[in-house]
Amino acid sequence: MLKCVIIGAGPAGMNAALYLKRAGIEPIIIEKDVPGGEMLKTNKIENYLGYESIDGGELALKMKKQIKDMGVSIIRDEVLDVSLNDMFEIKGKNDCYNADYVIVATGRKPKELGVRGEKKLIGKGISYCATCDGAFYRDKEVAIIGGGDSALTEALYLSDLCSKVYVIVRKNLRASEVLQNRVKARENIVILKNVEVSEFINDEFLLGVLLNDGKVLDISGLFIAIGGVPDVRFLNNLNVETENGYIKTDDKMRTSVRGLYAIGDVRYKDFYQIITAASDGAVAALSIREEA
Ligand code: NDP
């Protein structure tokens, strides 16, 4: 039986496993963390057809259960290197794996702001995930940086917990109209446009931020939601073609390396949604079946 290793258990990777299993190709998922990817950081998903509204963690669990029930193995390991000889050799922290095909579904990690002191304040006022850390700031004033769907989704979540939420946008909002309208309807959300954070004010913990228009916001928590960066260092040996750090594919999800596919947020594309990640997974699996 042909074997396919899928690296990453987000919606893209899990959907690829479902389609591969049904096509008679053995999928093994390697995931360094808990299955679910970015969904785990989203408290409410309202644009995944079939669920009017569902918690991200719950959707992740449902996907995981469905593929586990089909007999798909999810191995906890971190992939450090992938090389190609007769077969792919995948070197993990704990073990080594061989495969006829590899699907990269590792998503991306949050982008850092790059303001001095950021790393030191992580967990001491700075966070990249409102769903994970919002509860620490109950009834306090917080800010979120970013004007995309992530920032506004997190602002809505925080506005239920915190007394006031500033949204700091460097130019203009780019989030969907639905989210923009919901945010505008919340009395405790203040949107500050054309402004950036130039300094953190802190002792051991964050006390506030200085903006580049000279204003100071006294806040206890700062959430950074300015997009993500894909991490594809483990593919260095394969010289796979990328664009802005994202893996380039054709419309069958094939990369520049024969037998290597890329799906979901790690892929260079226009739209980064759960439904498009899942769709990439289906396309990759069906392409592999066609090629095998
Ligand atoms: P986006 O890339 O869409 O938005 C990033 C935001 O951060 C922009 O406002 C950008 O500003 C700003 N930004 C980037 N760098 C900096 C910086 N150095 N300083 C200040 N601001 C900065 O990222 P998201 O994470 O919001 O979304 C990623 C993808 O995921 C999108 O396709 C989005 O649609 C999707 N998504 C969908 C959701 C949903 O449908 N429920 C929920 C969450 C995400 P500028 O515009 O000036 O570049």
Coordinates of N, CA, C and O and ligand atoms in Angstrom, one line a residue, residues 38 42 44-47 108 111-114 145-153 168-176 179 195-196 225-228 265 270-274, ligand 1:
E38 N -4.9 26.5 13.8 CA -5.4 27.9 14.1 C -6.9 27.8 14.6 O -7.3 28.7 15.3
T42 N -9.7 30.0 17.8 CA -10.9 30.8 17.4 C -12.1 30.4 18.2 O -12.4 29.2 18.3
K44 N -15.3 31.4 18.0 CA -16.6 31.2 17.3 C -16.3 31.2 15.8 O -15.8 32.1 15.2
I45 N -16.7 30.1 15.1 CA -16.6 30.0 13.7 C -18.0 30.0 13.1 O -18.9 29.2 13.4
E46 N -18.3 31.0 12.2 CA -19.6 31.1 11.6 C -19.6 31.0 10.1 O -20.6 31.3 9.5
N47 N -18.5 30.6 9.5 CA -18.5 30.5 8.1 C -17.9 29.2 7.6 O -17.3 29.1 6.5
R108 N 0.8 28.4 9.6 CA 1.8 29.5 9.9 C 1.7 29.9 11.4 O 0.6 29.7 12.0
K111 N 2.8 36.3 13.5 CA 3.9 37.2 13.2 C 4.1 38.1 14.4 O 3.2 38.6 15.0
E112 N 5.4 38.4 14.7 CA 5.7 39.3 15.8 C 5.7 40.7 15.3 O 5.9 41.0 14.2
L113 N 5.4 41.6 16.3 CA 5.3 43.0 15.9 C 6.7 43.7 15.6 O 6.8 44.5 14.8
G114 N 7.7 43.2 16.4 CA 9.0 43.7 16.2 C 9.4 45.0 17.0 O 10.3 45.6 16.7
I145 N -3.8 44.7 18.2 CA -3.2 45.3 17.0 C -3.5 44.5 15.8 O -3.4 43.2 15.8
G146 N -4.0 45.1 14.7 CA -4.3 44.5 13.5 C -5.7 44.9 13.0 O -6.6 45.3 13.8
G147 N -5.9 44.8 11.7 CA -7.2 45.2 11.1 C -7.8 44.2 10.3 O -8.8 44.4 9.5
G148 N -7.3 42.9 10.4 CA -7.9 41.8 9.6 C -8.9 41.1 10.3 O -9.4 41.4 11.4
D149 N -9.4 40.0 9.8 CA -10.4 39.1 10.4 C -10.0 38.6 11.7 O -10.9 38.6 12.7
S150 N -8.8 38.2 11.9 CA -8.3 37.7 13.2 C -8.4 38.8 14.3 O -9.0 38.5 15.3
A151 N -8.0 40.0 14.0 CA -8.0 41.0 15.0 C -9.4 41.3 15.4 O -9.7 41.5 16.6
L152 N -10.3 41.4 14.5 CA -11.7 41.8 14.8 C -12.4 40.7 15.5 O -13.2 40.9 16.4
T153 N -12.2 39.4 15.1 CA -12.8 38.3 15.8 C -12.3 38.3 17.2 O -13.1 38.1 18.2
I168 N -6.0 48.7 17.4 CA -4.9 49.6 16.8 C -4.6 49.2 15.4 O -4.1 48.1 15.2
V169 N -5.0 50.0 14.4 CA -4.9 49.6 13.0 C -3.9 50.6 12.3 O -4.1 51.8 12.4
R170 N -2.9 50.0 11.6 CA -1.8 50.9 11.1 C -2.3 51.7 9.9 O -1.8 52.8 9.7
K171 N -3.3 51.2 9.1 CA -3.8 52.0 8.1 C -5.4 51.9 8.2 O -5.9 52.6 9.0
N172 N -6.0 51.0 7.4 CA -7.4 50.9 7.5 C -7.8 49.4 7.8 O -7.0 48.5 7.6
L173 N -9.1 49.2 8.2 CA -9.5 47.9 8.4 C -9.6 47.1 7.1 O -10.0 47.7 6.1
R174 N -9.2 45.8 7.1 CA -9.4 45.0 5.9 C -10.2 43.8 6.2 O -10.4 42.9 5.4
A175 N -10.8 43.7 7.4 CA -11.7 42.6 7.8 C -13.0 42.6 7.0 O -13.3 43.7 6.5
S176 N -13.7 41.5 7.1 CA -15.0 41.5 6.4 C -16.0 42.5 6.9 O -15.9 42.9 8.1
L179 N -17.8 41.5 10.2 CA -17.1 41.7 11.4 C -17.0 43.2 11.7 O -17.1 43.6 12.9
V195 N -2.5 54.4 13.0 CA -1.6 54.6 14.1 C -0.9 53.3 14.4 O -1.4 52.2 14.1
E196 N 0.3 53.4 15.0 CA 1.1 52.2 15.3 C 1.7 52.3 16.7 O 1.8 53.4 17.2
A225 N -2.4 40.6 16.5 CA -3.0 39.7 15.5 C -2.8 40.3 14.1 O -3.7 40.9 13.5
I226 N -1.5 40.3 13.7 CA -1.1 41.0 12.5 C -0.7 40.0 11.4 O 0.1 40.3 10.5
G227 N -1.4 38.8 11.4 CA -1.1 37.8 10.3 C -0.1 36.8 10.8 O 0.3 36.8 12.0
G228 N 0.3 35.9 9.9 CA 1.2 34.8 10.2 C 2.3 34.7 9.3 O 2.4 35.3 8.2
D265 N -2.7 27.0 5.0 CA -2.1 28.3 5.2 C -0.6 28.4 4.8 O 0.0 29.5 4.7
D270 N -4.6 33.1 -2.4 CA -5.3 34.3 -2.2 C -6.1 34.3 -0.9 O -6.2 35.3 -0.2
F271 N -6.7 33.1 -0.6 CA -7.7 33.1 0.5 C -7.3 32.1 1.6 O -7.2 30.9 1.3
Y272 N -7.3 32.6 2.9 CA -6.9 31.7 4.0 C -8.1 31.5 4.9 O -8.3 32.3 5.8
Q273 N -8.8 30.5 4.6 CA -10.0 30.2 5.4 C -10.0 28.7 5.8 O -9.3 27.9 5.2
I274 N -10.8 28.3 6.8 CA -10.9 26.9 7.2 C -11.4 26.1 6.0 O -10.9 25.0 5.7
Ligands
NDP1 P1 -4.4 39.6 7.6 O1 -3.1 39.4 6.9 O2 -5.6 39.5 6.9 O3 -4.4 41.0 8.4 C1 -3.2 41.4 9.1 C2 -3.5 42.8 9.7 O4 -2.4 43.1 10.5 C3 -3.7 43.9 8.7 O5 -4.6 44.8 9.2 C4 -2.3 44.5 8.5 O6 -2.3 45.8 8.1 C5 -1.9 44.4 10.0 N1 -0.4 44.3 10.1 C6 0.5 43.5 9.5 N2 1.7 43.8 9.9 C7 1.6 44.8 10.8 C8 2.6 45.5 11.6 N3 3.9 45.2 11.5 N4 2.1 46.5 12.4 C9 0.8 46.7 12.5 N5 -0.2 46.1 11.8 C10 0.3 45.1 10.9 O7 -4.2 38.5 8.8 P2 -5.4 37.8 9.7 O8 -4.6 36.9 10.7 O9 -6.4 38.7 10.2 O10 -6.1 36.8 8.6 C11 -5.3 35.9 7.9 C12 -6.3 35.1 7.0 O11 -7.2 34.3 7.8 C13 -7.2 36.1 6.2 O12 -7.3 35.5 4.9 C14 -8.5 36.1 6.9 O13 -9.6 36.3 6.1 C15 -8.5 34.6 7.5 N6 -9.3 34.6 8.7 C16 -10.6 34.3 8.6 C17 -11.5 34.3 9.7 C18 -12.9 34.0 9.5 O14 -13.4 34.0 8.4 N7 -13.7 33.8 10.5 C19 -10.9 34.5 11.1 C20 -9.5 34.8 11.1 C21 -8.8 34.9 9.9 P3 -2.3 46.3 6.6 O15 -3.7 46.0 6.1 O16 -1.9 47.7 6.7 O17 -1.3 45.4 5.9

